[in-house]
Coordinates of N, CA and C in Angstrom, one line a residue:
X676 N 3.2 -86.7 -41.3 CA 3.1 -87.2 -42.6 C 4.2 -88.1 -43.0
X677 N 5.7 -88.1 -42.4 CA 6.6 -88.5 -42.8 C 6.3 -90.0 -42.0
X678 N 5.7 -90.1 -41.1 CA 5.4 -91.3 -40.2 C 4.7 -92.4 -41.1
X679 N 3.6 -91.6 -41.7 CA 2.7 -92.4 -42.4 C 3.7 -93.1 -43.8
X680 N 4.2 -92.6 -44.6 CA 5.3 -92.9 -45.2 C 5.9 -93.8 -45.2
X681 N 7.1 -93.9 -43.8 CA 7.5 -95.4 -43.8 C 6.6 -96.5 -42.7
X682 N 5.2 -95.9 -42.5 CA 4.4 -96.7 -42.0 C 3.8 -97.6 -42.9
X683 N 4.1 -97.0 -44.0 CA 3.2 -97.8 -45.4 C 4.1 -98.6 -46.4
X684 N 5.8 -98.6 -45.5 CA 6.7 -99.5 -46.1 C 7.6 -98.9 -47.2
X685 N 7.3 -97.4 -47.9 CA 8.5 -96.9 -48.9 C 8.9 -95.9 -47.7
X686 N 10.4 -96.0 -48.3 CA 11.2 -95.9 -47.2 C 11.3 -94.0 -47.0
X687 N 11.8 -93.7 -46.2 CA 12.0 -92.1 -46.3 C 12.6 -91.8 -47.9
X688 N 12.4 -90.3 -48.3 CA 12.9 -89.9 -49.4 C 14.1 -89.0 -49.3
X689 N 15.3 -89.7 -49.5 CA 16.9 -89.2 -49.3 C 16.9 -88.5 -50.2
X690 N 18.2 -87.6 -50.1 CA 19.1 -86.9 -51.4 C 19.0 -87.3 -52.4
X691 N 19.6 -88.8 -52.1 CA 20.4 -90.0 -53.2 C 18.9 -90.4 -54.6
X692 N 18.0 -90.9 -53.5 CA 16.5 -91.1 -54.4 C 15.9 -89.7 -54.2
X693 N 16.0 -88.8 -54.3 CA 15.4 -87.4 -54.8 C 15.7 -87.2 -56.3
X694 N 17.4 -87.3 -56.1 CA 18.1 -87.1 -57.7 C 18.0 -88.2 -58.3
X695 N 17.6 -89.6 -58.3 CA 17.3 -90.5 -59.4 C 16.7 -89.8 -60.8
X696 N 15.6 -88.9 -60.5 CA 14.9 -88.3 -61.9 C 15.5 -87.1 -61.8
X697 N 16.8 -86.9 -61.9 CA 17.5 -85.7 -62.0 C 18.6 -86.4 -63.5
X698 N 18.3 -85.9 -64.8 CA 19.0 -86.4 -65.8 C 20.5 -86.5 -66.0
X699 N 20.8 -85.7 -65.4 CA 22.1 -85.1 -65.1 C 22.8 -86.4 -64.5
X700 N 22.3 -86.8 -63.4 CA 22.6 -87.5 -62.2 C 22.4 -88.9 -62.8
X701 N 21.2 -89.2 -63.3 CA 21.4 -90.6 -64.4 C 23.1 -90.5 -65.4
X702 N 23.1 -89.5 -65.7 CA 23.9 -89.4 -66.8 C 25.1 -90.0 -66.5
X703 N 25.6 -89.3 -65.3 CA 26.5 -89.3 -64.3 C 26.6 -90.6 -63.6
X704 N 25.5 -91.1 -63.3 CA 25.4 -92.4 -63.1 C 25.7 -93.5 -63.7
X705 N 25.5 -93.8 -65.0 CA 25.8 -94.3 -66.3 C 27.1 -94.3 -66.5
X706 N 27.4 -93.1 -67.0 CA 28.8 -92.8 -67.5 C 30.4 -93.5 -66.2
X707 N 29.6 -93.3 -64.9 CA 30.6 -94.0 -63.8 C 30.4 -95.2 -64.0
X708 N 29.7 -96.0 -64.1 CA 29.5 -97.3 -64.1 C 30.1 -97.8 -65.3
X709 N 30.0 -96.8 -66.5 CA 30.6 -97.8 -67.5 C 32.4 -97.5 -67.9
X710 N 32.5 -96.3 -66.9 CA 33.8 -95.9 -66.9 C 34.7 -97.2 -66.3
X711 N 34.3 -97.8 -65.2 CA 34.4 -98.7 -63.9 C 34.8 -99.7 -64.7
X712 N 34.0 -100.1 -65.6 CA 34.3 -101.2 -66.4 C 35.5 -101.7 -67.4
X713 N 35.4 -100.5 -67.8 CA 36.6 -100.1 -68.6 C 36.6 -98.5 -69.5
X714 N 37.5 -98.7 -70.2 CA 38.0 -97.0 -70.4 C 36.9 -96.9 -71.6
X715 N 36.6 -95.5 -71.6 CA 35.3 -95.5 -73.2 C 35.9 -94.2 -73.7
X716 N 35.4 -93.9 -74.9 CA 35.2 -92.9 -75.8 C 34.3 -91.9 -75.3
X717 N 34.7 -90.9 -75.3 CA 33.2 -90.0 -75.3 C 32.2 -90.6 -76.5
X718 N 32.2 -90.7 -77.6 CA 31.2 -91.4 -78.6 C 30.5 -92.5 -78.3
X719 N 31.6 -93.6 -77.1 CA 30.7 -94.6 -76.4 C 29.8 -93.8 -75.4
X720 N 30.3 -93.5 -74.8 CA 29.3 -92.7 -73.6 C 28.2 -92.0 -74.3
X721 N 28.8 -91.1 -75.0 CA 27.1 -90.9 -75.5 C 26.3 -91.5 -76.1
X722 N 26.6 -92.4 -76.7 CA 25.3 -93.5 -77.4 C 24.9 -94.2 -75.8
X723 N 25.5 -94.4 -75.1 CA 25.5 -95.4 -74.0 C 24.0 -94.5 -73.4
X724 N 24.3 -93.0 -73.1 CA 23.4 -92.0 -72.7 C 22.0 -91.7 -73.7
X725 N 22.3 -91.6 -74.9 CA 21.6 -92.0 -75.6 C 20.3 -93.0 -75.7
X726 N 21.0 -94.3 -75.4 CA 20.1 -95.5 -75.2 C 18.9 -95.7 -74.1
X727 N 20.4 -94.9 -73.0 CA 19.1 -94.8 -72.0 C 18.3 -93.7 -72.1
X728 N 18.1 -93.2 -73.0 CA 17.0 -91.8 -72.6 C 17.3 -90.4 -72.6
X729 N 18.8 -90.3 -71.9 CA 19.0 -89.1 -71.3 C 19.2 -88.1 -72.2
X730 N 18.5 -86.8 -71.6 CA 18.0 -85.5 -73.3 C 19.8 -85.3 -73.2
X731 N 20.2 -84.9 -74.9 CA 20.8 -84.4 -75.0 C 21.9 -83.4 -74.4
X732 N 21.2 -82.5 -74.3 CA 21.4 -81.3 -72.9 C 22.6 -81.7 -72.2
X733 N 21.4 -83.0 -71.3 CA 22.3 -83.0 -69.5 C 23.4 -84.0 -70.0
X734 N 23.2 -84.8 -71.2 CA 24.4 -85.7 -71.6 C 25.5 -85.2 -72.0
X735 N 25.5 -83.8 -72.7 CA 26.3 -83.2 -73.1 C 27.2 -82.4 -71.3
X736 N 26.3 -82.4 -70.6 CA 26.6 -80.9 -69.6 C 27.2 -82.3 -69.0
X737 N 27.2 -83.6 -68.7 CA 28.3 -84.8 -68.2 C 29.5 -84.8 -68.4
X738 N 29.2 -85.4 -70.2 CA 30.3 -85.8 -70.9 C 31.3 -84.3 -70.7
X739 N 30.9 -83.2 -71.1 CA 32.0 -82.0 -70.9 C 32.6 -81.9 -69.5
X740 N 31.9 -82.2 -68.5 CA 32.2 -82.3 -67.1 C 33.3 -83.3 -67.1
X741 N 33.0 -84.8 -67.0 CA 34.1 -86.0 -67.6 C 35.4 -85.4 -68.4
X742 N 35.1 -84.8 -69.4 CA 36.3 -84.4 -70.4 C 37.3 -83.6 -69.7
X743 N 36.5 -82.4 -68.6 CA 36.7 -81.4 -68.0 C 38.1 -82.4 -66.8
X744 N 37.5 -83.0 -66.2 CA 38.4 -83.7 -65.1 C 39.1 -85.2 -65.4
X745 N 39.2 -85.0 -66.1 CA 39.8 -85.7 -67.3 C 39.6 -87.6 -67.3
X746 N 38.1 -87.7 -66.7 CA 37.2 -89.2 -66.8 C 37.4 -89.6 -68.6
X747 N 37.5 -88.9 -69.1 CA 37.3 -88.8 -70.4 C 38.3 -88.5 -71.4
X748 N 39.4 -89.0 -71.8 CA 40.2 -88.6 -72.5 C 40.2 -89.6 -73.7
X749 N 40.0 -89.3 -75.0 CA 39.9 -90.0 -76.3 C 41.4 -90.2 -76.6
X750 N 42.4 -89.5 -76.5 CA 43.7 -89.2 -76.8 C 44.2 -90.5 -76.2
X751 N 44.5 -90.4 -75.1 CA 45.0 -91.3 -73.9 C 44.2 -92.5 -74.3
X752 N 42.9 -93.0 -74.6 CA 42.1 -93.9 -75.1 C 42.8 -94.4 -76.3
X753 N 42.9 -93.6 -77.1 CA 43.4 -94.2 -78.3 C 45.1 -94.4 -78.5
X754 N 46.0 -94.0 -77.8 CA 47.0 -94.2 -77.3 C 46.9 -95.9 -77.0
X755 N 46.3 -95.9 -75.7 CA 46.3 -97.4 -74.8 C 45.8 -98.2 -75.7
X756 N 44.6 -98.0 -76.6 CA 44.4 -99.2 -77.1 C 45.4 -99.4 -77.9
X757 N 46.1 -98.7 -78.9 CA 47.1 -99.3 -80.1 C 48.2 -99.6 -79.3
X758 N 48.3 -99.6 -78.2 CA 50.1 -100.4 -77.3 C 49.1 -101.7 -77.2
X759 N 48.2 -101.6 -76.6 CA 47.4 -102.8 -76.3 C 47.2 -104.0 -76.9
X760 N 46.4 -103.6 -78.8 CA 45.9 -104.4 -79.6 C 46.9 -104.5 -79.9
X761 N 48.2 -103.5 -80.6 CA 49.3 -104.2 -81.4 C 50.4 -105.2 -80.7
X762 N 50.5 -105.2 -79.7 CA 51.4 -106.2 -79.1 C 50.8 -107.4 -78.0
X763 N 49.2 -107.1 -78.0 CA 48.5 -108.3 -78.0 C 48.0 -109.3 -78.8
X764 N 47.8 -108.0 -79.8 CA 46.6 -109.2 -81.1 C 47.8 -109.4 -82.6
X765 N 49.0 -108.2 -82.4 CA 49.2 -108.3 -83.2 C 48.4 -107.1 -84.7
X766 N 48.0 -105.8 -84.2 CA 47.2 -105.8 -85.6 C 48.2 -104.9 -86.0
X767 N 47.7 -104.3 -87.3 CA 49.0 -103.5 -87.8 C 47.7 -101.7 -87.7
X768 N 49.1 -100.8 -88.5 CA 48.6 -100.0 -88.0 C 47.2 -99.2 -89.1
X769 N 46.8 -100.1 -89.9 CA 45.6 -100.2 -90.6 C 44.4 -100.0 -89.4
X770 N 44.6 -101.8 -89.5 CA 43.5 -102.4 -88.8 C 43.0 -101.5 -87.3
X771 N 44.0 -100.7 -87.1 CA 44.1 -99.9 -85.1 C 43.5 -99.1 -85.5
X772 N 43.4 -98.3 -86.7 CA 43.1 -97.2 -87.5 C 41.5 -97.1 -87.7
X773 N 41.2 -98.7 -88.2 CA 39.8 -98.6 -88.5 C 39.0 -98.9 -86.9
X774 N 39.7 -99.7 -86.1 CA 38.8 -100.0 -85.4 C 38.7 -98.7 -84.1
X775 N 39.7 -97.8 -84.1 CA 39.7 -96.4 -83.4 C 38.6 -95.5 -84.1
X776 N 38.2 -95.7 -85.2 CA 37.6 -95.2 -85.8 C 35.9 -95.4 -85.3
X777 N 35.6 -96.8 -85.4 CA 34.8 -97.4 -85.2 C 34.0 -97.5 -83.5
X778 N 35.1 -96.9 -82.4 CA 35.6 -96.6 -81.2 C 35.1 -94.4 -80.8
X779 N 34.8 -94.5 -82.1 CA 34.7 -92.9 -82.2 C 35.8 -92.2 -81.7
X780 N 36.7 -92.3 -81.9 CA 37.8 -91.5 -81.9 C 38.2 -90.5 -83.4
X781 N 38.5 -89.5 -82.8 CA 38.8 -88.2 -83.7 C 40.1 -88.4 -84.8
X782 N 39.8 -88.3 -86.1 CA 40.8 -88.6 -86.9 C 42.2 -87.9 -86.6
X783 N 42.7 -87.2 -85.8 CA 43.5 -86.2 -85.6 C 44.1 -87.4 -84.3
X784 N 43.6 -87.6 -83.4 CA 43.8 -88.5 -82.3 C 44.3 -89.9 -82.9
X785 N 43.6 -90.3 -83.7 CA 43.8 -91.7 -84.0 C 45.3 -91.5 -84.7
X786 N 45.7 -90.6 -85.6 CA 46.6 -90.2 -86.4 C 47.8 -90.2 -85.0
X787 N 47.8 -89.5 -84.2 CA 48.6 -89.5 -83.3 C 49.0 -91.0 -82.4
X788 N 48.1 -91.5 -82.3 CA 48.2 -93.1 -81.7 C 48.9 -93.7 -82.7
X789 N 48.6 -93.5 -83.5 CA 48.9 -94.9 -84.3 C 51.0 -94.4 -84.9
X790 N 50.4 -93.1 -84.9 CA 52.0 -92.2 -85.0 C 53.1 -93.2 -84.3
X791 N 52.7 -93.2 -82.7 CA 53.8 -93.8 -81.9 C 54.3 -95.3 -82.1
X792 N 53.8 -95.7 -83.4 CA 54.2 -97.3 -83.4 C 55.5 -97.1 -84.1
X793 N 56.2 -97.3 -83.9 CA 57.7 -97.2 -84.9 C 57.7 -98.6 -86.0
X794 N 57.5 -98.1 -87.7 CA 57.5 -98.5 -88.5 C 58.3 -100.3 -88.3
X795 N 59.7 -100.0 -87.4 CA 60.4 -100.9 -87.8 C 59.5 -102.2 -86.8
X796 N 58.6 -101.9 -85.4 CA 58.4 -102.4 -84.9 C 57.2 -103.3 -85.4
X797 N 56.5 -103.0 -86.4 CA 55.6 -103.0 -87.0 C 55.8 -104.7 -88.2
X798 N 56.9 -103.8 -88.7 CA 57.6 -104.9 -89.5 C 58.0 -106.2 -88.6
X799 N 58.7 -105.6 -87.6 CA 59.3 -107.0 -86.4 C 57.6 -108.0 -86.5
X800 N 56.9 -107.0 -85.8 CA 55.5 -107.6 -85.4 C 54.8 -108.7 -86.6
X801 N 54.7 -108.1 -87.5 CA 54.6 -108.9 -88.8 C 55.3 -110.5 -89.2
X802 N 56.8 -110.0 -89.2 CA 58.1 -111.2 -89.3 C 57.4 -112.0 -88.3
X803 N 57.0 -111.8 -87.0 CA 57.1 -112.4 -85.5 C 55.5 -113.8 -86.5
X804 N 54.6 -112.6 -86.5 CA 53.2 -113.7 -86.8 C 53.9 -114.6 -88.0
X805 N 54.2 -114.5 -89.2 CA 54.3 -115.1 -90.5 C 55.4 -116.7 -89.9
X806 N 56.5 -116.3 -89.1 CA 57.1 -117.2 -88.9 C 56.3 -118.3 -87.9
X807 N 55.0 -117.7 -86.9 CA 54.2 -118.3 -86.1 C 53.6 -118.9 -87.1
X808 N 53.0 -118.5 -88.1 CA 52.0 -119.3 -88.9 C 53.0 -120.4 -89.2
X809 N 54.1 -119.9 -90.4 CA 54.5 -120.7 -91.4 C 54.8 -122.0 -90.3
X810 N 55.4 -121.4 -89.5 CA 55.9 -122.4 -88.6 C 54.7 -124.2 -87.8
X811 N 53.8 -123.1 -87.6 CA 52.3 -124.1 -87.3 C 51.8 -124.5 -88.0
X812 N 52.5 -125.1 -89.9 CA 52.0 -125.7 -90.9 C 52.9 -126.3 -91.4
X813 N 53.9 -126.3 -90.7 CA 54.9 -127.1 -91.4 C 54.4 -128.5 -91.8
X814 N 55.2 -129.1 -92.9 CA 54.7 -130.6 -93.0 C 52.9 -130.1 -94.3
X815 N 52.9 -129.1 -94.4 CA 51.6 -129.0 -95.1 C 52.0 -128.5 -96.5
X816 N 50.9 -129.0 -97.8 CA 51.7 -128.4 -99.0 C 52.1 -126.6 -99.2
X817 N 53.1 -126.2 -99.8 CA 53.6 -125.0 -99.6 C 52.2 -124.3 -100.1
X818 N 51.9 -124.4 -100.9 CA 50.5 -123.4 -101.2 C 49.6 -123.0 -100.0
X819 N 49.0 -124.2 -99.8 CA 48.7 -124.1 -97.8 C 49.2 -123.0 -96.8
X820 N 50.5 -123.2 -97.2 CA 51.3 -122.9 -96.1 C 50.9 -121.1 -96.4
X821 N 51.3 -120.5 -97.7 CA 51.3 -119.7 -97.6 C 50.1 -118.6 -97.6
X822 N 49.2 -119.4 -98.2 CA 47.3 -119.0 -97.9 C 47.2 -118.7 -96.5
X823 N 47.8 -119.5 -96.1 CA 47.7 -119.7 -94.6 C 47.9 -118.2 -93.6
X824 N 49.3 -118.4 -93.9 CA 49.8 -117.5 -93.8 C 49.6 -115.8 -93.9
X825 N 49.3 -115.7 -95.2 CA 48.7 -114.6 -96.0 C 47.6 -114.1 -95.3
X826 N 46.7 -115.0 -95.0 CA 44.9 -114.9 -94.8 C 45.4 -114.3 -93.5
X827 N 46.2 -115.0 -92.8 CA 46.1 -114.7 -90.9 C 46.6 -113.2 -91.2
X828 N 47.2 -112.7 -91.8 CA 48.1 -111.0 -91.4 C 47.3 -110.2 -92.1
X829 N 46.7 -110.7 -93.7 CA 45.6 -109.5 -94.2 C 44.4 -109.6 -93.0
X830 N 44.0 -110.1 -92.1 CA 43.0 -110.0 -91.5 C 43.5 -109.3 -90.2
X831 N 45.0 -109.0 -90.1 CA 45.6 -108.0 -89.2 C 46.1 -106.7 -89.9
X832 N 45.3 -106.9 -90.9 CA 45.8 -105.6 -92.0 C 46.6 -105.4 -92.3
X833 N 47.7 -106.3 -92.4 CA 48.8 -106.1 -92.8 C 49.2 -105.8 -94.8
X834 N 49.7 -105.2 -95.7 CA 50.0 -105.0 -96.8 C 50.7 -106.4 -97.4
X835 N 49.6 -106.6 -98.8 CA 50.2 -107.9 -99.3 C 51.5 -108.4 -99.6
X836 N 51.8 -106.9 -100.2 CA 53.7 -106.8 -100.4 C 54.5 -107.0 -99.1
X837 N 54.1 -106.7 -98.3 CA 55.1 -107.0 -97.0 C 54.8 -108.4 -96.8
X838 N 53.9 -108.8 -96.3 CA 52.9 -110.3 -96.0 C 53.7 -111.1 -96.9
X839 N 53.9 -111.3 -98.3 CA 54.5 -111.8 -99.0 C 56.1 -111.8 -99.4
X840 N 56.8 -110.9 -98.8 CA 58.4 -110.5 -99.1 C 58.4 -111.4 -97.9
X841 N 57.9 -110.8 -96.3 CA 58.0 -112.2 -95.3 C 58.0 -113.6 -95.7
X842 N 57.0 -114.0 -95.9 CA 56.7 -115.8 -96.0 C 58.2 -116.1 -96.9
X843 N 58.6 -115.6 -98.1 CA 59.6 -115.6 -98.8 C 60.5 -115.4 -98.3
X844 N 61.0 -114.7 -97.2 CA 62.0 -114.7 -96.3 C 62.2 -115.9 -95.5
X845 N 60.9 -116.4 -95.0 CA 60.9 -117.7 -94.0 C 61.3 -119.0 -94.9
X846 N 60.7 -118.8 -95.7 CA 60.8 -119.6 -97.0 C 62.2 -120.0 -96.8
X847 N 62.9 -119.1 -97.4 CA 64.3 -119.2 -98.0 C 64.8 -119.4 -96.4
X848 N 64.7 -118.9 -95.5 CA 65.5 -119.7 -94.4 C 64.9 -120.6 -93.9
X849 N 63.7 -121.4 -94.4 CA 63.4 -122.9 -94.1 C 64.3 -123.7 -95.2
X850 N 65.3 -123.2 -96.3 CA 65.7 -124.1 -97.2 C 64.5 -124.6 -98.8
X851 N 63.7 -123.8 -98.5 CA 62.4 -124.1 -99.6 C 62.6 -124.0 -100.7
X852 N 62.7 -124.6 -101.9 CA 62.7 -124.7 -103.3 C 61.3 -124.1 -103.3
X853 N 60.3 -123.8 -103.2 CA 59.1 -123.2 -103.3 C 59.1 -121.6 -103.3
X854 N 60.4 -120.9 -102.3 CA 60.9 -119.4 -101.7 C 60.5 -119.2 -103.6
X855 N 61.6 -119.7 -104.2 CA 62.3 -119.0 -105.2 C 60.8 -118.9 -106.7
X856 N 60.1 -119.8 -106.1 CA 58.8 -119.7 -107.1 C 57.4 -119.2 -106.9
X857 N 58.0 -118.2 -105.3 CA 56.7 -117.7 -104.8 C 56.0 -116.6 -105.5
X858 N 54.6 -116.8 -106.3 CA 54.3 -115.6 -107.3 C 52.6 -115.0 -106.3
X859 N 53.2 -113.9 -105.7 CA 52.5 -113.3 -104.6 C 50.8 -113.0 -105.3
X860 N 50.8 -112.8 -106.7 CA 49.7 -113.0 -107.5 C 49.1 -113.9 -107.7
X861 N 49.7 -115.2 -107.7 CA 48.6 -116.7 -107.6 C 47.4 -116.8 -106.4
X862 N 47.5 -115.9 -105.4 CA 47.5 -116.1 -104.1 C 46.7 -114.8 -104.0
X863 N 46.9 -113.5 -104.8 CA 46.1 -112.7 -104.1 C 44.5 -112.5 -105.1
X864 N 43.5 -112.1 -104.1 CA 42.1 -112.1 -105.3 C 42.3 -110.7 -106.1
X865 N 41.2 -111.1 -107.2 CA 42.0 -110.1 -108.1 C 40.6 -109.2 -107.8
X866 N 39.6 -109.5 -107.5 CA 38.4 -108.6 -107.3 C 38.8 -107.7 -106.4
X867 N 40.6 -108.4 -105.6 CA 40.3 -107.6 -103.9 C 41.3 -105.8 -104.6
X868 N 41.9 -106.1 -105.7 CA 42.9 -104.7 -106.4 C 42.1 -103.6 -106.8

């Protein structure tokens, strides 16, 4: 019988293609592949398992497996991304906040990631962008400059009052007659208070 089989061109039936319709083994299959790719959340992985079909159950009896041997760690996840984003992208520790959130990470976790950013470095990080901007508008009218400015760091979550004490720092060490007339309220929306 086994003759007739690959006499008719599908091939013998292995281990490997036995457990295809084994849920578990999808699950498992999935979750490696997208591990490979890069680091996920358990909250990723299970929508991921989700999408494809896989019941509940065997996604759950995975993902605890994964967690178990430690494929899976949300902690360490959310740790790596805030060294990552903040001294890549620059965000502050708002913006790391919401988007760990959005990443499914555990508010307890995310609290702890974002913990390890040292306040002062934060500030540095901030000084570092404002001086990039103000500095890549020079020659533009100061209003400009500091919209400019402003817009790029609130979109890294940064607090208006800081965002604004900076530029006003740059300001006054560019020599600006503008520093001493900066009214951080011309500048901020008032729908946004």
């Amino acid at each position: 019988m086994a003759r007739s089989k690959q006499a008719s061109g599908s091939p013998p039936e292995t281990a490997e293609t036995a457990e295809v319709g084994d849920p578990e083994e999808q699950a498992r299959q999935i979750c490696l592949r997208l591990l490979t790719i890069a680091p996920r959340t358990r909250t990723q992985l299970a929508t991921a398992l989700r999408r494809s079909g896989i019941p509940a159950e065997a996604a759950e009896t995975v993902l605890s497996r994964f967690a178990d041997v430690g494929l899976i760690d949300d902690a360490a996840f959310a740790r790596a991304w805030v060294e990552s984003r903040h001294y890549s992208r620059g965000l502050s520790r708002r913006s790391l906040s919401a988007e760990l959130r959005r990443q499914g990470v555990d508010s307890q976790e995310i609290r702890e990631a974002v913990d390890t950013l040292d306040p002062d470095q934060e500030v540095a990080t901030a000084r570092r962008l404002v001086e990039q901007k103000m500095a890549g508008t020079r020659g533009q009218p100061p209003e400009v400059r500091v919209r400019r400015a402003a817009a790029a760091l609130a979109r890294k979550g940064y607090p208006a009052g800081l965002v604004f004490r900076l530029i006003k720092e740059v300001l006054e060490q560019e020599g600006s007659a503008e520093a001493l007339e900066l009214d951080p309220d011309h500048y901020l929306d008032p729908d946004e208070a």
